[in-house]
Amino acid sequence: TLADGREALQCPTLVEDDRTGMSPETLKRAFLDNLFYLQGVNRTNASPYNYYVALAYTVRDRLLRRFLKSTDTYKQEKVKLVCYFSAEFLMGRYLGNNLANLGIYDLIKEMIEELGLDFEEIIEQEPDPGLGNGGLGRLAACFLDSLASLEIPAIGYGIRYEFGIFHQMIQDGWQVEIPDNWLRFGNPWELPRPDESVEVKLGGRTEIYHDDKGQERVQWLPERRVLAIPHDTPVPGYKTNTVNALRLWKAEASESFNFEAFNAGLYDQSVAEKMDAETISKVLYPNDNTPAGRELRLAQQYFFVAASLQDLIRIHLKSHKNLQNFHETAAIQLNDTHPAIAIAELMRLLVDENGLEWSKAWAITQKTFAYTNHTLLPEALERWSADLLGKLLPRHLEIIYLINHFFLEDVRTWFPDNEELLGKLSIVEEAGWGNKQIRMANLACVGSHSINGVAALHTELLQKDTLKEFAMLWPEKFYNKTNGVTPRRWILLSNPQLSALFTEKIGDDWLKDLKELRKLEQYLDDPEFRQRWYEIKQANKADLAAYMLKTRNIEVDVNSIFDVQVKRIHEYKRQHLAVLHIIALYNRIKQNPQIDIVPRTFIFGGKAAPGYFMAKLIIKLTNAVAEIVNKDPDVRGRLKVVFLPNFNVSLGQRIYPAADLSEQISTAGKEASGTGNMKFAMNGSLTIGTLDGANIEIREEAGAENFFLFGLTAGEVYAKKAHGYEPMSYYKNNRELKGVIDRIKSGYFSHGDQELFRPIVDSLLYDDQYMLLADYQSYADCQEQVSEAYRDRDKWTRMSILNSVRMAKFSSDRTIWEYCQEIWKVNPVKISLED
Ligand code: F55
């Protein structure tokens, strides 16, 4: 096969093409060429990073033909494009994933090893592209993998942050944030497309004018303009010809604009304007589940949304004469409300810039957008002050008021004299003293044809609580789309040994259809199979143990239960509930050093938002407890506590396969879905969890007998709150719990300092919003059941197998297929490489 360009040039075809050839000789030559000609180094002086770059280009070359063919096919066949609008894409490393999806992982690994190089070391050179905070950003990445693997025409639109999520270090037990300069050495995966740049306007004011037909119209007179430069990263499907694009926008100064100041001799001003423009795509806001409310954040949101819509309109107008049927070209999914300003922007483009009638434009807009909600925490719902929004986007504020006006007018005709209902539904919240707030979730609901939650319980609670007025108004708009994760990254790449066992027994169809794994249930009673299962888990644990020794200098016992909680640090996720239990076990040992305790290694990982004081204090507490427990001779290695710094996608790939126990212990009704829970279970971890988010469905699939359930239900949490919850009574009535809290209070973990952890102690005793004390005993009892189960290796292994092979529902292929059928109404498009 030839690259398109060379075919056009009619190059001689005597030798296999260096850019596409797949024979070991050609791959080697291409790799060494990329070392020498792209980087100016050779085998004597190349660094591992040079080898990584050479290999990355070798792989990228082999993606490009399919990439361009996919784009061309979508254009020619005028297909409907799925457009995933997301402020975050937490992609993880590309190299291994692209090799796996191209089906050349083993081939390349052998080629590299034949050259006497260390493949693993080369893979690890790639910086983890951390353009996201947590679950929401990673979900977007899993969805892109599934879209391409299912051969769905799709594009991911977002921001090319120059700095991704900060790098976390732990110093003296505290989190320290280091900037993530991931582009410092370039990025071999992206293709800048400066010729497809667009301008984005900001600030200024609006003005009424009369068009040539005498019609009254509004125009926006912006104060400044920035350039949006697209950078495309190919996203290949697993063993398909489909290669979709992740199109991320970089902000730069718009030269023409900047030149005016420059030529007027205002050099300083022109430099300042350039820097202001570039600030927009400078850094990812590191908050999950707490919006920042800053002007720059709104500028980021509008920037990528405005650029993406212009891009889509350009694509549409290449094959259609007008925008009447724009919704047939693009199905836009809003990943939370971060891109919801797109609703006002599309209205502006249709009405102001293309002269469509309001009602026509509104029908198109509603048919184009669909909205995914990711949170039930009321404080996490985005609101913008009308003043701030109007300053940056004056025309959008007017449009939002108009949308709200027409919407409330409709509601009034359906429900006359119901001002209370109107107040709840209104996009504009009157916060008093003329302080208006724009509720982005309300805007997203009104402007979309579909509203979905991310797990069954979450969708139910959205309809019953958070968005109940909208559910009453438009029940037909609500969908559940339980989240999923891609088995390519989260099984095949992360756990090669388990993957090899699967494929040996049932072939490799499971990678495209995870239901296939059910066939492995026939081996449940096969002692040899169970032995291999156990050995694979132990090998993965040994790998992680080596990593912990190397990075943290902590020695752990691979025969202990690896009890793991990795996720963003948040009070509702209750990392500190696990810490309370560790202290309880420690206290039991201190009271009776001879006590028979099943050895455990408690592993934590996760970042705290830099401004989230309590989350940072929870990290400090975890490390403080680790310090005492790990060195206490009475413990004699039976308990170890390890906080692994800088939890990210790559570290996740090491951790999930090595876990025995997955901690999913959020307060019921608070975790929308969770997706780490799925990654653990697929890799044979058992879950200890509450009836929250997707835990409920995981338990249903795995079987209740294979799941360690504890805690209040969402309904019980709600009822308890309503009847006046008193955490102090749990403290007073539970001796062990009191002992645990008193131990913290006494300064035992803080060198005698009784103030350090007081905010945690006080929040537990006097408020306990997330009901740790109410769930404590149930959790501790459940952990006893875990220990007893682990004593019986055979029983544990059977449960582990059943968890893993029953997780088909949680493949993001299933999730995406449901979005395609029910929300986007799109079908697969085959990409042919024949011309
Ligand atoms: C990021 C920025 C803001 Cl302003 C708000 C939220 C976030 C964020 O990262 N949210 C997030 O990750 N939410 C999670 O989404 C997952 C995918 O749907 C869910 O599984 C998880 O329950 C939810 O917390």
Tab-separated table of C-alpha atoms in Angstrom, residues 287-684:
chain	number	residue	atom	x	y	z
A	287	ASN	CA	-11.172	21.892	39.963
A	288	ASP	CA	-13.405	18.872	39.737
A	289	ASN	CA	-16.926	19.328	40.977
A	290	THR	CA	-16.438	22.979	42.015
A	291	PRO	CA	-16.691	25.578	39.264
A	292	ALA	CA	-14.166	28.408	39.419
A	293	GLY	CA	-16.465	31.257	38.332
A	294	ARG	CA	-13.582	33.201	36.779
A	295	GLU	CA	-13.731	35.288	33.647
A	296	LEU	CA	-10.810	33.413	32.110
A	297	ARG	CA	-12.661	30.129	32.580
A	298	LEU	CA	-15.703	31.498	30.742
A	299	ALA	CA	-13.381	32.792	28.031
A	300	GLN	CA	-11.954	29.264	27.659
A	301	GLN	CA	-15.397	27.754	27.375
A	302	TYR	CA	-16.590	30.255	24.802
A	303	PHE	CA	-13.292	30.140	22.913
A	304	PHE	CA	-13.388	26.450	22.068
A	305	VAL	CA	-17.117	26.343	21.506
A	306	ALA	CA	-17.130	29.329	19.124
A	307	ALA	CA	-14.186	27.937	17.179
A	308	SER	CA	-15.764	24.481	16.939
A	309	LEU	CA	-19.128	25.771	15.732
A	310	GLN	CA	-17.456	27.859	13.039
A	311	ASP	CA	-15.560	24.763	12.004
A	312	LEU	CA	-18.779	22.711	11.802
A	313	ILE	CA	-20.585	25.409	9.855
A	314	ARG	CA	-17.696	25.566	7.396
A	315	ILE	CA	-17.887	21.781	6.978
A	316	HIS	CA	-21.662	21.936	6.537
A	317	LEU	CA	-21.618	24.700	3.946
A	318	LYS	CA	-19.141	22.742	1.798
A	319	SER	CA	-21.926	20.354	0.876
A	320	HIS	CA	-25.139	22.240	1.690
A	321	LYS	CA	-26.424	25.558	0.385
A	322	ASN	CA	-27.649	26.892	3.726
A	323	LEU	CA	-27.922	26.057	7.408
A	324	GLN	CA	-31.563	24.905	7.446
A	325	ASN	CA	-30.502	21.313	7.996
A	326	PHE	CA	-27.420	21.895	10.123
A	327	HIS	CA	-28.706	19.358	12.676
A	328	GLU	CA	-28.403	16.661	9.999
A	329	THR	CA	-24.649	17.296	9.779
A	330	ALA	CA	-23.762	17.519	13.467
A	331	ALA	CA	-25.011	15.850	16.626
A	332	ILE	CA	-23.341	17.861	19.367
A	333	GLN	CA	-22.967	16.273	22.789
A	334	LEU	CA	-22.298	18.734	25.622
A	335	ASN	CA	-20.011	17.102	28.191
A	336	ASP	CA	-21.560	18.748	31.219
A	337	THR	CA	-22.404	22.458	31.053
A	338	HIS	CA	-18.821	23.565	30.369
A	339	PRO	CA	-19.613	23.940	26.646
A	340	ALA	CA	-23.276	24.965	27.156
A	341	ILE	CA	-22.647	28.517	25.965
A	342	ALA	CA	-22.648	26.827	22.529
A	343	ILE	CA	-26.448	26.999	22.632
A	344	ALA	CA	-26.390	30.815	22.676
A	345	GLU	CA	-23.527	30.894	20.165
A	346	LEU	CA	-25.326	28.719	17.616
A	347	MET	CA	-28.401	30.950	17.955
A	348	ARG	CA	-26.187	34.008	17.376
A	349	LEU	CA	-24.600	32.439	14.313
A	350	LEU	CA	-27.947	31.400	12.846
A	351	VAL	CA	-29.910	34.547	13.641
A	352	ASP	CA	-27.387	37.407	13.624
A	353	GLU	CA	-24.850	36.136	11.137
A	354	ASN	CA	-27.000	34.049	8.821
A	355	GLY	CA	-30.317	35.877	9.018
A	356	LEU	CA	-32.480	32.917	10.081
A	357	GLU	CA	-35.750	33.578	11.827
A	358	TRP	CA	-35.572	33.056	15.600
A	359	SER	CA	-38.023	30.147	15.731
A	360	LYS	CA	-36.334	28.358	12.796
A	361	ALA	CA	-32.954	28.822	14.457
A	362	TRP	CA	-34.285	27.591	17.779
A	363	ALA	CA	-35.684	24.397	16.234
A	364	ILE	CA	-32.301	23.674	14.617
A	365	THR	CA	-30.458	24.413	17.848
A	366	GLN	CA	-32.610	22.095	19.945
A	367	LYS	CA	-32.253	19.327	17.382
A	368	THR	CA	-28.462	19.751	17.391
A	369	PHE	CA	-27.620	19.644	21.087
A	370	ALA	CA	-27.777	16.949	23.737
A	371	TYR	CA	-26.633	17.449	27.315
A	372	THR	CA	-24.917	15.069	29.726
A	373	ASN	CA	-25.067	15.909	33.418
A	374	HIS	CA	-22.257	14.509	35.604
A	375	THR	CA	-23.107	15.651	39.093
A	376	LEU	CA	-25.833	15.798	41.719
A	377	LEU	CA	-23.912	18.087	44.061
A	378	PRO	CA	-25.868	21.366	43.946
A	379	GLU	CA	-22.726	23.434	44.577
A	380	ALA	CA	-21.169	21.898	41.454
A	381	LEU	CA	-23.808	23.260	39.056
A	382	GLU	CA	-22.299	26.053	36.986
A	383	ARG	CA	-23.689	29.554	37.326
A	384	TRP	CA	-22.276	32.713	35.805
A	385	SER	CA	-23.012	36.157	37.116
A	386	ALA	CA	-24.905	38.025	34.422
A	387	ASP	CA	-22.508	40.961	34.808
A	388	LEU	CA	-19.474	38.834	34.102
A	389	LEU	CA	-21.121	37.026	31.214
A	390	GLY	CA	-22.399	40.260	29.705
A	391	LYS	CA	-18.983	41.871	29.891
A	392	LEU	CA	-17.287	39.077	27.970
A	393	LEU	CA	-20.225	38.047	25.765
A	394	PRO	CA	-22.699	40.929	25.554
A	395	ARG	CA	-24.692	39.486	22.682
A	396	HIS	CA	-24.902	36.049	24.299
A	397	LEU	CA	-26.375	37.535	27.437
A	398	GLU	CA	-29.104	39.170	25.347
A	399	ILE	CA	-29.735	35.902	23.536
A	400	ILE	CA	-29.941	33.993	26.822
A	401	TYR	CA	-32.519	36.497	28.084
A	402	LEU	CA	-34.496	36.012	24.879
A	403	ILE	CA	-34.318	32.217	25.097
A	404	ASN	CA	-35.496	32.467	28.688
A	405	HIS	CA	-38.277	34.888	27.784
A	406	PHE	CA	-39.752	32.650	25.080
A	407	PHE	CA	-39.272	29.552	27.231
A	408	LEU	CA	-41.019	31.009	30.286
A	409	GLU	CA	-43.771	32.370	28.070
A	410	ASP	CA	-44.455	28.806	26.909
A	411	VAL	CA	-44.340	27.452	30.445
A	412	ARG	CA	-46.837	30.117	31.500
A	413	THR	CA	-49.334	28.954	28.906
A	414	TRP	CA	-48.956	25.334	30.033
A	415	PHE	CA	-48.934	26.144	33.778
A	416	PRO	CA	-50.609	29.471	34.396
A	417	ASP	CA	-50.206	31.083	37.812
A	418	ASN	CA	-47.300	28.948	38.942
A	419	GLU	CA	-44.619	31.496	39.740
A	420	GLU	CA	-42.765	29.031	41.926
A	421	LEU	CA	-42.351	26.615	39.034
A	422	LEU	CA	-41.246	29.458	36.780
A	423	GLY	CA	-38.627	30.466	39.319
A	424	LYS	CA	-37.187	26.942	39.359
A	425	LEU	CA	-37.164	26.560	35.587
A	426	SER	CA	-35.830	30.014	34.786
A	427	ILE	CA	-32.374	30.159	33.205
A	428	VAL	CA	-31.895	33.424	35.053
A	429	GLU	CA	-31.768	33.342	38.813
A	430	GLU	CA	-32.607	36.582	40.594
A	431	ALA	CA	-30.118	36.426	43.444
A	432	GLY	CA	-31.299	39.745	44.913
A	433	TRP	CA	-29.860	43.288	44.717
A	434	GLY	CA	-29.933	43.112	40.952
A	435	ASN	CA	-27.410	40.297	41.102
A	436	LYS	CA	-28.517	37.925	38.381
A	437	GLN	CA	-27.010	34.480	37.844
A	438	ILE	CA	-27.192	32.452	34.656
A	439	ARG	CA	-27.876	28.779	35.412
A	440	MET	CA	-25.987	26.827	32.782
A	441	ALA	CA	-27.749	23.528	33.536
A	442	ASN	CA	-31.089	25.196	32.842
A	443	LEU	CA	-29.747	26.659	29.606
A	444	ALA	CA	-28.462	23.198	28.618
A	445	CYS	CA	-31.826	21.562	29.393
A	446	VAL	CA	-33.834	24.129	27.470
A	447	GLY	CA	-31.525	24.149	24.451
A	448	SER	CA	-31.168	20.367	24.035
A	449	HIS	CA	-33.398	17.568	22.779
A	450	SER	CA	-31.802	15.105	25.179
A	451	ILE	CA	-30.722	15.238	28.812
A	452	ASN	CA	-28.906	12.270	30.275
A	453	GLY	CA	-27.432	11.050	33.525
A	454	VAL	CA	-24.467	8.666	33.681
A	455	ALA	CA	-25.820	5.787	35.801
A	456	ALA	CA	-29.305	4.500	36.582
A	457	LEU	CA	-29.466	5.919	40.103
A	458	HIS	CA	-28.014	9.228	38.946
A	459	THR	CA	-30.599	9.610	36.185
A	460	GLU	CA	-33.366	8.698	38.616
A	461	LEU	CA	-32.185	11.306	41.133
A	462	LEU	CA	-31.842	13.927	38.392
A	463	GLN	CA	-35.476	13.345	37.495
A	464	LYS	CA	-36.699	13.187	41.078
A	465	ASP	CA	-34.577	15.989	42.481
A	466	THR	CA	-31.904	18.096	40.736
A	467	LEU	CA	-33.830	18.594	37.479
A	468	LYS	CA	-37.298	17.541	38.577
A	469	GLU	CA	-39.106	20.534	37.090
A	470	PHE	CA	-37.588	19.811	33.677
A	471	ALA	CA	-38.427	16.104	34.020
A	472	MET	CA	-42.022	17.073	34.747
A	473	LEU	CA	-42.087	19.370	31.730
A	474	TRP	CA	-40.304	17.105	29.258
A	475	PRO	CA	-40.142	13.494	30.521
A	476	GLU	CA	-39.400	12.353	26.955
A	477	LYS	CA	-36.131	14.312	26.896
A	478	PHE	CA	-34.581	12.249	29.715
A	479	TYR	CA	-32.303	9.271	29.079
A	480	ASN	CA	-30.014	7.145	31.156
A	481	LYS	CA	-26.647	6.328	29.683
A	482	THR	CA	-24.679	4.342	32.198
A	483	ASN	CA	-20.987	5.098	31.749
A	484	GLY	CA	-18.445	2.638	30.438
A	485	VAL	CA	-14.692	2.400	29.913
A	486	THR	CA	-12.689	1.121	26.987
A	487	PRO	CA	-11.472	-2.466	27.397
A	488	ARG	CA	-8.623	-1.698	25.001
A	489	ARG	CA	-6.808	0.637	27.405
A	490	TRP	CA	-8.198	-0.719	30.663
A	491	ILE	CA	-7.681	-4.439	30.028
A	492	LEU	CA	-5.539	-5.074	26.959
A	493	LEU	CA	-2.906	-2.384	27.559
A	494	SER	CA	-3.001	-2.344	31.361
A	495	ASN	CA	-3.135	-6.065	31.956
A	496	PRO	CA	-1.359	-7.922	29.135
A	497	GLN	CA	-1.122	-11.171	31.076
A	498	LEU	CA	-4.826	-11.353	31.840
A	499	SER	CA	-5.555	-10.392	28.235
A	500	ALA	CA	-3.346	-13.228	26.990
A	501	LEU	CA	-5.222	-15.684	29.215
A	502	PHE	CA	-8.574	-14.452	27.868
A	503	THR	CA	-7.429	-14.743	24.286
A	504	GLU	CA	-5.869	-18.170	24.833
A	505	LYS	CA	-9.169	-19.539	26.111
A	506	ILE	CA	-11.800	-17.787	23.959
A	507	GLY	CA	-9.978	-16.004	21.131
A	508	ASP	CA	-9.737	-12.221	20.859
A	509	ASP	CA	-13.342	-11.333	19.989
A	510	TRP	CA	-13.797	-10.058	23.557
A	511	LEU	CA	-11.920	-6.901	22.641
A	512	LYS	CA	-14.757	-5.907	20.314
A	513	ASP	CA	-17.555	-7.537	22.276
A	514	LEU	CA	-16.943	-7.793	25.989
A	515	LYS	CA	-19.940	-10.129	26.408
A	516	GLU	CA	-17.630	-12.844	25.051
A	517	LEU	CA	-15.892	-12.940	28.440
A	518	ARG	CA	-18.933	-14.674	29.912
A	519	LYS	CA	-17.709	-17.821	28.160
A	520	LEU	CA	-14.919	-17.956	30.733
A	521	GLU	CA	-17.402	-18.844	33.458
A	522	GLN	CA	-17.048	-22.434	32.266
A	523	TYR	CA	-13.530	-22.437	33.763
A	524	LEU	CA	-14.691	-21.455	37.230
A	525	ASP	CA	-14.356	-24.999	38.514
A	526	ASP	CA	-11.058	-25.593	36.737
A	527	PRO	CA	-8.342	-25.476	39.432
A	528	GLU	CA	-5.637	-24.925	36.831
A	529	PHE	CA	-7.451	-21.882	35.426
A	530	ARG	CA	-7.975	-20.482	38.914
A	531	GLN	CA	-4.313	-21.017	39.696
A	532	ARG	CA	-3.298	-19.069	36.603
A	533	TRP	CA	-5.771	-16.322	37.490
A	534	TYR	CA	-4.261	-16.091	40.955
A	535	GLU	CA	-0.702	-16.056	39.596
A	536	ILE	CA	-1.493	-13.235	37.192
A	537	LYS	CA	-2.913	-11.137	40.031
A	538	GLN	CA	0.158	-11.890	42.121
A	539	ALA	CA	2.488	-10.939	39.257
A	540	ASN	CA	0.642	-7.629	38.812
A	541	LYS	CA	0.887	-7.029	42.547
A	542	ALA	CA	4.613	-7.748	42.436
A	543	ASP	CA	5.014	-5.164	39.658
A	544	LEU	CA	3.191	-2.549	41.695
A	545	ALA	CA	5.147	-3.519	44.811
A	546	ALA	CA	8.392	-2.921	42.913
A	547	TYR	CA	7.067	0.470	41.810
A	548	MET	CA	6.149	1.395	45.389
A	549	LEU	CA	9.568	0.371	46.609
A	550	LYS	CA	11.264	2.395	43.899
A	551	THR	CA	9.151	5.533	44.132
A	552	ARG	CA	8.226	5.636	47.830
A	553	ASN	CA	10.815	3.326	49.346
A	554	ILE	CA	8.065	1.315	51.063
A	555	GLU	CA	8.294	-2.451	51.135
A	556	VAL	CA	4.969	-4.261	50.953
A	557	ASP	CA	3.867	-7.880	51.208
A	558	VAL	CA	2.381	-9.204	47.966
A	559	ASN	CA	0.420	-11.733	50.027
A	560	SER	CA	-1.432	-8.939	51.808
A	561	ILE	CA	-4.746	-7.641	50.477
A	562	PHE	CA	-4.044	-4.759	48.121
A	563	ASP	CA	-6.860	-2.476	49.224
A	564	VAL	CA	-7.000	0.486	46.860
A	565	GLN	CA	-8.739	3.847	46.607
A	566	VAL	CA	-7.609	5.955	43.674
A	567	LYS	CA	-9.688	8.917	42.467
A	568	ARG	CA	-9.805	12.675	42.956
A	569	ILE	CA	-9.765	13.606	46.644
A	570	HIS	CA	-13.180	14.869	47.699
A	571	GLU	CA	-15.078	14.748	50.963
A	572	TYR	CA	-18.061	13.065	49.298
A	573	LYS	CA	-15.798	10.241	48.052
A	574	ARG	CA	-14.836	9.670	51.705
A	575	GLN	CA	-11.157	8.745	51.500
A	576	HIS	CA	-11.132	9.659	55.181
A	577	LEU	CA	-13.664	6.902	55.960
A	578	ALA	CA	-11.032	4.411	54.808
A	579	VAL	CA	-8.487	6.225	56.982
A	580	LEU	CA	-10.761	5.926	60.033
A	581	HIS	CA	-10.922	2.178	59.436
A	582	ILE	CA	-7.135	1.906	59.154
A	583	ILE	CA	-6.793	3.676	62.488
A	584	ALA	CA	-9.336	1.259	63.989
A	585	LEU	CA	-7.264	-1.722	62.844
A	586	TYR	CA	-4.159	-0.033	64.216
A	587	ASN	CA	-5.872	0.527	67.556
A	588	ARG	CA	-6.913	-3.132	67.673
A	589	ILE	CA	-3.294	-4.164	67.169
A	590	LYS	CA	-2.079	-1.720	69.787
A	591	GLN	CA	-4.600	-3.122	72.264
A	592	ASN	CA	-3.678	-6.698	71.434
A	593	PRO	CA	-0.419	-7.046	69.503
A	594	GLN	CA	-1.066	-10.776	69.061
A	595	ILE	CA	-4.394	-10.268	67.265
A	596	ASP	CA	-4.935	-12.330	64.114
A	597	ILE	CA	-5.370	-9.795	61.311
A	598	VAL	CA	-5.341	-10.541	57.588
A	599	PRO	CA	-2.419	-8.442	56.310
A	600	ARG	CA	-3.382	-5.440	54.207
A	601	THR	CA	-1.681	-2.870	52.056
A	602	PHE	CA	-3.790	0.256	51.823
A	603	ILE	CA	-3.006	2.179	48.670
A	604	PHE	CA	-4.282	5.690	48.041
A	605	GLY	CA	-3.823	8.013	45.114
A	606	GLY	CA	-5.491	11.141	43.834
A	607	LYS	CA	-5.142	14.876	43.433
A	608	ALA	CA	-6.849	17.540	45.500
A	609	ALA	CA	-7.976	20.774	43.867
A	610	PRO	CA	-5.300	23.294	44.926
A	611	GLY	CA	-7.869	25.536	46.607
A	612	TYR	CA	-9.728	22.737	48.408
A	613	PHE	CA	-8.423	22.950	51.970
A	614	MET	CA	-10.196	19.890	53.400
A	615	ALA	CA	-9.111	17.652	50.529
A	616	LYS	CA	-5.506	18.677	51.071
A	617	LEU	CA	-5.833	18.008	54.768
A	618	ILE	CA	-7.193	14.524	54.038
A	619	ILE	CA	-4.020	13.817	52.026
A	620	LYS	CA	-1.934	15.045	54.933
A	621	LEU	CA	-3.879	12.846	57.369
A	622	THR	CA	-3.439	9.786	55.157
A	623	ASN	CA	0.303	10.338	55.015
A	624	ALA	CA	0.488	11.082	58.728
A	625	VAL	CA	-1.267	7.796	59.518
A	626	ALA	CA	1.009	6.002	57.036
A	627	GLU	CA	4.083	7.339	58.782
A	628	ILE	CA	3.008	6.024	62.197
A	629	VAL	CA	1.523	2.705	61.055
A	630	ASN	CA	4.319	1.731	58.681
A	631	LYS	CA	7.073	2.110	61.238
A	632	ASP	CA	5.342	0.775	64.358
A	633	PRO	CA	7.050	-2.481	65.403
A	634	ASP	CA	3.795	-3.774	66.954
A	635	VAL	CA	2.237	-3.782	63.501
A	636	ARG	CA	5.013	-6.059	62.248
A	637	GLY	CA	4.283	-5.409	58.601
A	638	ARG	CA	0.682	-6.556	58.832
A	639	LEU	CA	-0.596	-3.142	57.813
A	640	LYS	CA	1.034	-0.805	55.329
A	641	VAL	CA	-0.328	2.484	54.072
A	642	VAL	CA	0.980	3.955	50.842
A	643	PHE	CA	-0.040	7.228	49.229
A	644	LEU	CA	1.125	7.089	45.615
A	645	PRO	CA	1.786	10.620	44.350
A	646	ASN	CA	0.518	11.962	41.045
A	647	PHE	CA	-2.266	9.536	40.258
A	648	ASN	CA	-2.957	9.834	36.537
A	649	VAL	CA	-3.990	7.623	33.617
A	650	SER	CA	-0.584	5.928	33.352
A	651	LEU	CA	-0.414	5.183	37.058
A	652	GLY	CA	-3.977	3.902	36.855
A	653	GLN	CA	-2.858	1.411	34.232
A	654	ARG	CA	-0.381	0.006	36.771
A	655	ILE	CA	-2.704	0.089	39.740
A	656	TYR	CA	-6.051	-1.349	38.602
A	657	PRO	CA	-4.608	-4.736	37.554
A	658	ALA	CA	-2.802	-5.073	40.898
A	659	ALA	CA	-5.745	-4.408	43.193
A	660	ASP	CA	-7.526	-7.063	45.230
A	661	LEU	CA	-10.069	-4.693	46.700
A	662	SER	CA	-11.632	-1.647	45.065
A	663	GLU	CA	-12.888	1.047	47.439
A	664	GLN	CA	-16.063	2.727	46.112
A	665	ILE	CA	-17.318	4.233	49.326
A	666	SER	CA	-18.971	7.557	48.457
A	667	THR	CA	-22.051	8.692	50.377
A	668	ALA	CA	-25.021	7.164	48.567
A	669	GLY	CA	-26.556	9.658	46.163
A	670	LYS	CA	-23.393	11.710	45.657
A	671	GLU	CA	-21.231	9.911	43.051
A	672	ALA	CA	-22.959	10.275	39.702
A	673	SER	CA	-21.453	7.064	38.339
A	674	GLY	CA	-17.791	6.464	38.964
A	675	THR	CA	-15.716	4.773	36.279
A	676	GLY	CA	-12.686	3.625	38.263
A	677	ASN	CA	-15.083	1.132	39.870
A	678	MET	CA	-15.484	-0.458	36.406
A	679	LYS	CA	-11.739	-0.539	35.659
A	680	PHE	CA	-11.024	-2.341	38.931
A	681	ALA	CA	-13.770	-4.926	38.486
A	682	MET	CA	-12.736	-5.742	34.899
A	683	ASN	CA	-9.270	-6.500	36.228
A	684	GLY	CA	-10.595	-8.906	38.841
